[in-house]
Short mmCIF file of C-alpha atoms in Angstrom, two decimals:
data_model
loop_
_atom_site.label_atom_id
_atom_site.label_comp_id
_atom_site.label_asym_id
_atom_site.label_seq_id
_atom_site.Cartn_x
_atom_site.Cartn_y
_atom_site.Cartn_z
CA MET W 40 -43.64 -114.70 -19.43
CA SER W 41 -40.73 -113.61 -21.60
CA GLY W 42 -43.13 -111.64 -23.80
CA MET W 43 -44.54 -109.87 -20.76
CA ALA W 44 -41.02 -109.03 -19.56
CA SER W 45 -40.14 -107.68 -22.98
CA ASP W 46 -43.28 -105.52 -23.04
CA HIS W 47 -42.42 -104.24 -19.57
CA ASN W 48 -38.89 -103.30 -20.62
CA ASN W 49 -40.17 -101.55 -23.75
CA SER W 50 -42.76 -99.64 -21.78
CA SER W 51 -40.20 -98.60 -19.17
CA GLN W 52 -37.93 -97.30 -21.92
CA GLU W 53 -40.78 -95.40 -23.53
CA GLU W 54 -41.76 -93.89 -20.16
CA TYR W 55 -38.24 -92.74 -19.33
CA ILE W 56 -37.80 -88.97 -19.50
CA PRO W 57 -34.21 -87.68 -19.35
CA HIS W 58 -33.28 -85.10 -16.73
CA TYR W 59 -33.07 -82.25 -19.26
CA LEU W 60 -36.74 -82.72 -20.23
CA GLN W 61 -38.12 -83.10 -16.73
CA LYS W 62 -37.96 -79.38 -15.98
CA GLU W 63 -38.81 -76.28 -17.96
CA ASP W 64 -35.25 -74.92 -17.73
CA PRO W 65 -32.65 -77.66 -18.32
CA PHE W 66 -29.80 -75.13 -18.20
CA ALA W 67 -30.42 -73.80 -14.69
CA SER W 68 -27.62 -74.79 -12.32
CA LYS W 69 -28.49 -77.54 -9.85
CA LEU W 70 -25.52 -76.62 -7.66
CA SER W 71 -25.27 -73.90 -5.06
CA ARG W 72 -23.99 -70.53 -6.23
CA GLU W 73 -20.89 -70.97 -4.04
CA ALA W 74 -20.10 -74.33 -5.66
CA ASP W 75 -20.48 -72.80 -9.13
CA ILE W 76 -18.09 -69.97 -8.26
CA ILE W 77 -15.48 -72.42 -6.94
CA ALA W 78 -15.81 -74.54 -10.09
CA GLY W 79 -15.52 -71.41 -12.24
CA PHE W 80 -12.27 -70.34 -10.55
CA TYR W 81 -10.92 -73.89 -10.80
CA LEU W 82 -11.60 -74.05 -14.55
CA THR W 83 -10.16 -70.56 -15.04
CA VAL W 84 -6.83 -71.63 -13.50
CA ILE W 85 -6.85 -74.89 -15.46
CA GLY W 86 -7.67 -73.05 -18.69
CA ILE W 87 -4.91 -70.44 -18.28
CA LEU W 88 -2.23 -73.01 -17.40
CA SER W 89 -3.30 -75.31 -20.21
CA THR W 90 -3.36 -72.52 -22.79
CA LEU W 91 0.05 -71.18 -21.80
CA GLY W 92 1.66 -74.61 -21.50
CA ASN W 93 0.37 -76.12 -24.72
CA GLY W 94 0.87 -72.83 -26.57
CA TYR W 95 4.50 -72.86 -25.46
CA VAL W 96 4.97 -76.44 -26.71
CA ILE W 97 3.50 -75.55 -30.11
CA PHE W 98 5.54 -72.34 -30.37
CA MET W 99 8.85 -74.06 -29.57
CA SER W 100 8.04 -76.86 -32.01
CA SER W 101 7.25 -74.41 -34.80
CA LYS W 102 10.80 -73.04 -34.58
CA ARG W 103 12.19 -76.40 -35.66
CA LYS W 104 9.22 -77.90 -37.51
CA LYS W 105 11.37 -79.33 -40.31
CA LYS W 106 13.48 -81.30 -37.84
CA LEU W 107 10.72 -82.84 -35.73
CA ARG W 108 10.86 -86.59 -35.32
CA PRO W 109 7.67 -88.64 -35.91
CA ALA W 110 7.13 -89.02 -32.16
CA GLU W 111 7.53 -85.25 -31.68
CA ILE W 112 5.03 -84.56 -34.46
CA MET W 113 2.47 -86.69 -32.64
CA THR W 114 3.27 -84.91 -29.39
CA VAL W 115 2.64 -81.55 -31.05
CA ASN W 116 -0.70 -82.86 -32.31
CA LEU W 117 -1.57 -83.79 -28.74
CA ALA W 118 -0.74 -80.23 -27.65
CA VAL W 119 -3.00 -78.90 -30.44
CA CYS W 120 -5.89 -81.05 -29.15
CA ASP W 121 -5.32 -79.89 -25.57
CA LEU W 122 -5.10 -76.27 -26.68
CA GLY W 123 -8.31 -76.68 -28.65
CA ILE W 124 -10.14 -77.93 -25.57
CA SER W 125 -8.86 -74.98 -23.55
CA VAL W 126 -9.55 -72.24 -26.10
CA VAL W 127 -12.76 -73.51 -27.72
CA GLY W 128 -14.47 -75.23 -24.82
CA LYS W 129 -13.47 -73.92 -21.41
CA PRO W 130 -14.65 -70.28 -21.85
CA PHE W 131 -18.23 -71.55 -22.33
CA SER W 132 -18.24 -73.54 -19.09
CA ILE W 133 -16.34 -70.89 -17.11
CA ILE W 134 -18.86 -68.18 -18.02
CA SER W 135 -21.76 -70.52 -17.26
CA PHE W 136 -20.42 -71.50 -13.84
CA PHE W 137 -19.97 -67.86 -12.85
CA CYS W 138 -23.47 -67.03 -14.18
CA HIS W 139 -24.99 -69.96 -12.27
CA ARG W 140 -26.59 -71.36 -15.47
CA TRP W 141 -25.70 -72.42 -19.01
CA MET W 142 -25.77 -69.20 -21.02
CA PHE W 143 -25.58 -70.38 -24.63
CA GLY W 144 -28.80 -72.31 -25.30
CA TRP W 145 -29.19 -75.55 -27.21
CA MET W 146 -27.01 -74.53 -30.15
CA GLY W 147 -24.18 -73.58 -27.81
CA CYS W 148 -24.71 -76.80 -25.87
CA ARG W 149 -24.38 -78.94 -29.00
CA TRP W 150 -21.31 -76.99 -30.15
CA TYR W 151 -19.66 -77.29 -26.74
CA GLY W 152 -20.44 -81.02 -26.56
CA TRP W 153 -19.10 -81.59 -30.09
CA ALA W 154 -15.89 -79.63 -29.46
CA GLY W 155 -15.18 -81.37 -26.17
CA PHE W 156 -15.74 -84.83 -27.63
CA PHE W 157 -13.85 -84.01 -30.84
CA PHE W 158 -10.68 -82.79 -29.12
CA GLY W 159 -10.92 -85.39 -26.36
CA CYS W 160 -11.24 -88.21 -28.89
CA GLY W 161 -8.39 -86.71 -30.90
CA SER W 162 -6.19 -86.69 -27.80
CA LEU W 163 -6.88 -90.33 -26.95
CA ILE W 164 -6.38 -91.58 -30.53
CA THR W 165 -3.16 -89.55 -30.77
CA MET W 166 -1.89 -91.23 -27.60
CA THR W 167 -2.89 -94.58 -29.08
CA ALA W 168 -0.78 -93.85 -32.15
CA VAL W 169 2.11 -92.71 -29.95
CA SER W 170 1.93 -95.94 -27.93
CA LEU W 171 2.10 -98.00 -31.12
CA ASP W 172 5.05 -95.92 -32.31
CA ARG W 173 6.83 -96.52 -29.00
CA TYR W 174 6.01 -100.24 -29.22
CA LEU W 175 7.57 -100.55 -32.68
CA LYS W 176 10.61 -98.44 -31.80
CA ILE W 177 11.37 -100.34 -28.58
CA CYS W 178 10.16 -103.88 -29.25
CA HIS W 179 10.92 -104.12 -32.99
CA LEU W 180 14.04 -102.06 -33.67
CA SER W 181 14.35 -103.06 -37.31
CA TYR W 182 10.70 -102.29 -38.09
CA GLY W 183 10.79 -99.08 -36.06
CA THR W 184 13.39 -97.55 -38.36
CA TRP W 185 10.86 -97.68 -41.20
CA LEU W 186 8.65 -95.05 -39.56
CA LYS W 187 9.39 -91.68 -41.15
CA ARG W 188 7.91 -88.18 -41.03
CA HIS W 189 5.47 -88.78 -43.88
CA HIS W 190 4.05 -91.77 -41.99
CA ALA W 191 3.38 -89.45 -39.04
CA PHE W 192 1.45 -86.99 -41.24
CA ILE W 193 -0.62 -89.82 -42.72
CA CYS W 194 -1.37 -90.91 -39.17
CA LEU W 195 -2.45 -87.37 -38.26
CA ALA W 196 -4.92 -87.33 -41.16
CA ILE W 197 -6.41 -90.62 -39.93
CA ILE W 198 -6.63 -89.32 -36.35
CA TRP W 199 -8.50 -86.14 -37.33
CA ALA W 200 -10.83 -88.07 -39.65
CA TYR W 201 -11.56 -90.59 -36.88
CA ALA W 202 -12.31 -87.89 -34.30
CA THR W 203 -14.45 -85.93 -36.78
CA PHE W 204 -16.50 -89.00 -37.65
CA TRP W 205 -17.34 -90.02 -34.10
CA ALA W 206 -17.94 -86.46 -32.90
CA THR W 207 -20.31 -85.81 -35.81
CA VAL W 208 -22.22 -89.10 -35.63
CA PRO W 209 -24.68 -87.73 -33.01
CA PHE W 210 -25.82 -85.09 -35.52
CA ALA W 211 -26.88 -87.86 -37.92
CA GLY W 212 -29.87 -88.74 -35.74
CA VAL W 213 -28.38 -91.71 -33.89
CA GLY W 214 -27.38 -89.69 -30.83
CA SER W 215 -27.17 -86.15 -29.52
CA TYR W 216 -25.49 -83.77 -27.10
CA ALA W 217 -27.30 -82.70 -23.94
CA PRO W 218 -26.81 -80.74 -20.71
CA GLU W 219 -25.04 -82.38 -17.79
CA PRO W 220 -27.29 -83.14 -14.79
CA PHE W 221 -25.85 -80.13 -12.91
CA GLY W 222 -26.90 -77.83 -15.79
CA THR W 223 -23.82 -75.69 -16.51
CA SER W 224 -22.03 -77.93 -19.01
CA CYS W 225 -22.89 -80.21 -21.92
CA THR W 226 -21.75 -83.63 -23.09
CA LEU W 227 -22.81 -86.66 -25.11
CA ASP W 228 -26.38 -87.71 -24.37
CA TRP W 229 -25.50 -90.83 -22.36
CA TRP W 230 -29.08 -90.97 -21.15
CA LEU W 231 -30.32 -92.17 -24.54
CA ALA W 232 -29.40 -95.67 -23.37
CA GLN W 233 -32.28 -95.42 -20.89
CA ALA W 234 -34.75 -94.63 -23.65
CA SER W 235 -34.27 -97.17 -26.46
CA VAL W 236 -32.22 -100.03 -27.84
CA ALA W 237 -30.88 -97.70 -30.53
CA GLY W 238 -29.63 -95.41 -27.77
CA GLN W 239 -27.87 -98.33 -26.10
CA VAL W 240 -26.18 -99.27 -29.38
CA PHE W 241 -25.03 -95.67 -29.85
CA VAL W 242 -23.58 -95.42 -26.32
CA LEU W 243 -21.88 -98.82 -26.53
CA SER W 244 -20.34 -97.94 -29.90
CA ILE W 245 -18.94 -94.69 -28.52
CA LEU W 246 -17.56 -96.47 -25.46
CA PHE W 247 -15.89 -99.21 -27.49
CA PHE W 248 -14.40 -97.23 -30.38
CA CYS W 249 -13.55 -94.04 -28.46
CA LEU W 250 -12.47 -95.42 -25.08
CA LEU W 251 -12.14 -99.18 -24.57
CA PHE W 252 -10.37 -100.13 -27.80
CA PRO W 253 -7.84 -97.25 -27.74
CA THR W 254 -7.16 -97.87 -24.04
CA ALA W 255 -6.61 -101.59 -24.70
CA VAL W 256 -4.07 -100.75 -27.43
CA ILE W 257 -2.25 -98.34 -25.11
CA VAL W 258 -2.10 -100.86 -22.27
CA PHE W 259 -0.94 -103.64 -24.60
CA SER W 260 1.81 -101.47 -26.07
CA TYR W 261 3.28 -100.34 -22.77
CA VAL W 262 3.03 -103.76 -21.14
CA LYS W 263 5.01 -105.19 -24.04
CA ILE W 264 7.52 -102.34 -23.75
CA ILE W 265 8.02 -102.96 -20.02
CA LEU W 266 8.61 -106.64 -20.66
CA LYS W 267 11.01 -105.85 -23.50
CA VAL W 268 13.06 -103.34 -21.53
CA LYS W 269 14.34 -106.07 -19.21
CA SER W 270 16.23 -107.71 -22.05
CA SER W 271 16.87 -104.66 -24.24
CA THR W 272 20.34 -103.89 -22.86
CA LYS W 273 21.87 -107.12 -24.19
CA GLU W 274 20.09 -106.79 -27.50
CA VAL W 275 21.09 -103.18 -28.12
CA SER W 276 24.72 -103.83 -27.13
CA HIS W 277 25.18 -105.67 -30.43
CA TYR W 278 24.50 -102.46 -32.41
CA ASP W 279 26.88 -99.58 -32.99
CA THR W 280 27.10 -96.50 -30.77
CA ARG W 281 24.76 -94.39 -32.89
CA ILE W 282 21.93 -96.91 -32.58
CA GLN W 283 22.60 -97.34 -28.85
CA ASN W 284 22.30 -93.57 -28.32
CA SER W 285 19.15 -93.49 -30.41
CA HIS W 286 17.69 -96.30 -28.33
CA ILE W 287 18.39 -94.35 -25.12
CA LEU W 288 16.53 -91.37 -26.58
CA GLU W 289 13.62 -93.58 -27.61
CA MET W 290 13.37 -94.84 -24.02
CA LYS W 291 13.18 -91.26 -22.75
CA LEU W 292 10.44 -90.48 -25.24
CA THR W 293 8.65 -93.62 -24.11
CA LYS W 294 8.70 -92.46 -20.48
CA VAL W 295 7.11 -89.18 -21.54
CA ALA W 296 4.45 -91.01 -23.56
CA MET W 297 3.65 -93.40 -20.71
CA LEU W 298 3.18 -90.54 -18.25
CA ILE W 299 1.02 -88.62 -20.70
CA CYS W 300 -1.25 -91.62 -21.26
CA ALA W 301 -1.43 -92.36 -17.52
CA GLY W 302 -2.38 -88.75 -16.75
CA PHE W 303 -5.06 -88.71 -19.45
CA LEU W 304 -6.63 -92.00 -18.37
CA ILE W 305 -6.56 -91.10 -14.67
CA ALA W 306 -8.37 -87.86 -15.50
CA TRP W 307 -10.98 -89.38 -17.83
CA ILE W 308 -11.75 -92.86 -16.44
CA PRO W 309 -13.79 -91.57 -13.43
CA TYR W 310 -15.89 -89.52 -15.86
CA ALA W 311 -16.33 -92.56 -18.12
CA VAL W 312 -17.43 -94.71 -15.17
CA VAL W 313 -20.02 -92.13 -14.06
CA SER W 314 -21.25 -91.78 -17.66
CA VAL W 315 -21.68 -95.53 -18.07
CA TRP W 316 -23.49 -95.73 -14.75
CA SER W 317 -25.81 -92.91 -15.87
CA ALA W 318 -26.43 -94.70 -19.17
CA PHE W 319 -27.11 -98.21 -17.91
CA GLY W 320 -27.85 -97.83 -14.20
CA ARG W 321 -31.09 -96.78 -12.61
CA PRO W 322 -32.33 -93.42 -13.91
CA ASP W 323 -31.04 -90.49 -11.87
CA SER W 324 -29.03 -92.88 -9.67
CA VAL W 325 -25.93 -90.66 -9.76
CA PRO W 326 -26.26 -87.71 -7.32
CA ILE W 327 -25.91 -84.36 -9.07
CA GLN W 328 -23.31 -83.11 -6.58
CA PHE W 329 -21.24 -86.24 -7.24
CA SER W 330 -21.47 -86.07 -11.03
CA VAL W 331 -19.72 -82.68 -11.23
CA ILE W 332 -16.46 -83.92 -9.65
CA PRO W 333 -15.44 -86.38 -12.44
CA THR W 334 -16.40 -83.73 -15.01
CA LEU W 335 -14.06 -81.16 -13.48
CA LEU W 336 -11.29 -83.76 -13.16
CA ALA W 337 -11.61 -84.67 -16.85
CA LYS W 338 -11.39 -81.00 -17.84
CA SER W 339 -8.00 -80.78 -16.12
CA ALA W 340 -6.39 -83.40 -18.42
CA ALA W 341 -5.20 -80.78 -20.91
CA MET W 342 -3.03 -79.12 -18.25
CA TYR W 343 -0.86 -82.15 -17.38
CA ASN W 344 1.05 -82.73 -20.60
CA PRO W 345 3.18 -79.53 -20.72
CA ILE W 346 4.15 -80.19 -17.09
CA ILE W 347 5.24 -83.71 -18.01
CA TYR W 348 7.32 -82.37 -20.92
CA GLN W 349 9.22 -80.11 -18.50
CA VAL W 350 9.71 -82.61 -15.68
CA ILE W 351 11.14 -85.43 -17.80
CA ASP W 352 14.71 -84.73 -18.97
CA CYS W 353 14.24 -85.70 -22.59
CA LYS W 354 15.71 -84.18 -25.72
CA PHE W 355 12.56 -82.58 -27.08
CA ALA W 356 13.41 -79.13 -28.35
CA CYS W 357 9.72 -78.35 -27.84
CA CYS W 358 10.14 -79.17 -24.16
CA ARG W 359 12.76 -76.56 -23.34
CA PRO W 360 14.41 -73.61 -25.05
CA GLY W 361 17.88 -75.13 -24.65
CA GLY W 362 16.86 -77.93 -26.96
CA LEU W 363 18.04 -75.92 -29.94
CA LYS W 364 21.53 -75.65 -28.46
CA ALA W 365 22.16 -79.35 -27.90
CA LYS W 366 25.64 -80.68 -28.19
CA SER W 367 26.79 -81.83 -31.59
CA SER W 368 27.06 -85.41 -30.37
CA SER W 369 23.41 -85.35 -29.38
CA LYS W 370 22.46 -83.97 -32.77
CA LYS W 371 24.30 -86.83 -34.46
CA SER W 372 22.49 -89.40 -32.34
CA ARG W 373 19.15 -87.81 -33.28
#
């Protein structure tokens, strides 16, 4: 009986045909023209705000690049990732939505999928590194003082190498990039999990190393920080004024980091849930009209961070022009 069940599963996997091979034109939009126009305008607004906001953060940071703290360096890297998504990726999808079909063929589809996954993975791993930095600075004051600028640059090299590896793995024959079910955007080929065991291994590896593990580290770090904050006042009171002021600044940076991570995860988790359901649920069980909503929400993640920088009253010079004219006492505490 078990052998028969195994044969049935194998045959069902062999018979499965992904949505982009079921029709002659996989890049034709499956949405109404009105829905495509609305999505195009939405992405245009998101793209402009994201480009201006993240460009502003990078510009202000470049004016004081030699004085950036390790946490600020990581924040600038996050802005670079968000700007990359906006400049490299969004024009492709905006044009395609307005044209009511994907306009750039299979090569453009693979490039768009790679760029989106590369910068998205870079953003999440950067936030993971920031959460660990916050955890050390808040929960282990003595160890946190060891983290210097050169450690941040080493961390950046690891982040870019990590994102490059996982974004390029699909080109090695163990995965691929494919059109979304609605036709006017491209992503990782989650549907390979329906076709073979190798496809399931590929999808599970991506989910673990590029979503679940980083998210677990972020949640662990901030839970520990929240627990530590309750007793931090008594602990910090034993240090001198300079360290107390530095600790207050670290807490402000931590609030920014927590909001950034929360915004990113809120934007991307619905998309991840729909992708997992597409990969391991019944074939074509996710309605096309429903699948486009998490995709558009995920594309808005790059817009949130500059807004968070402005709303939180922290002492990032890259957050406001007045940062360069801080009081001398603030400079000493930094």
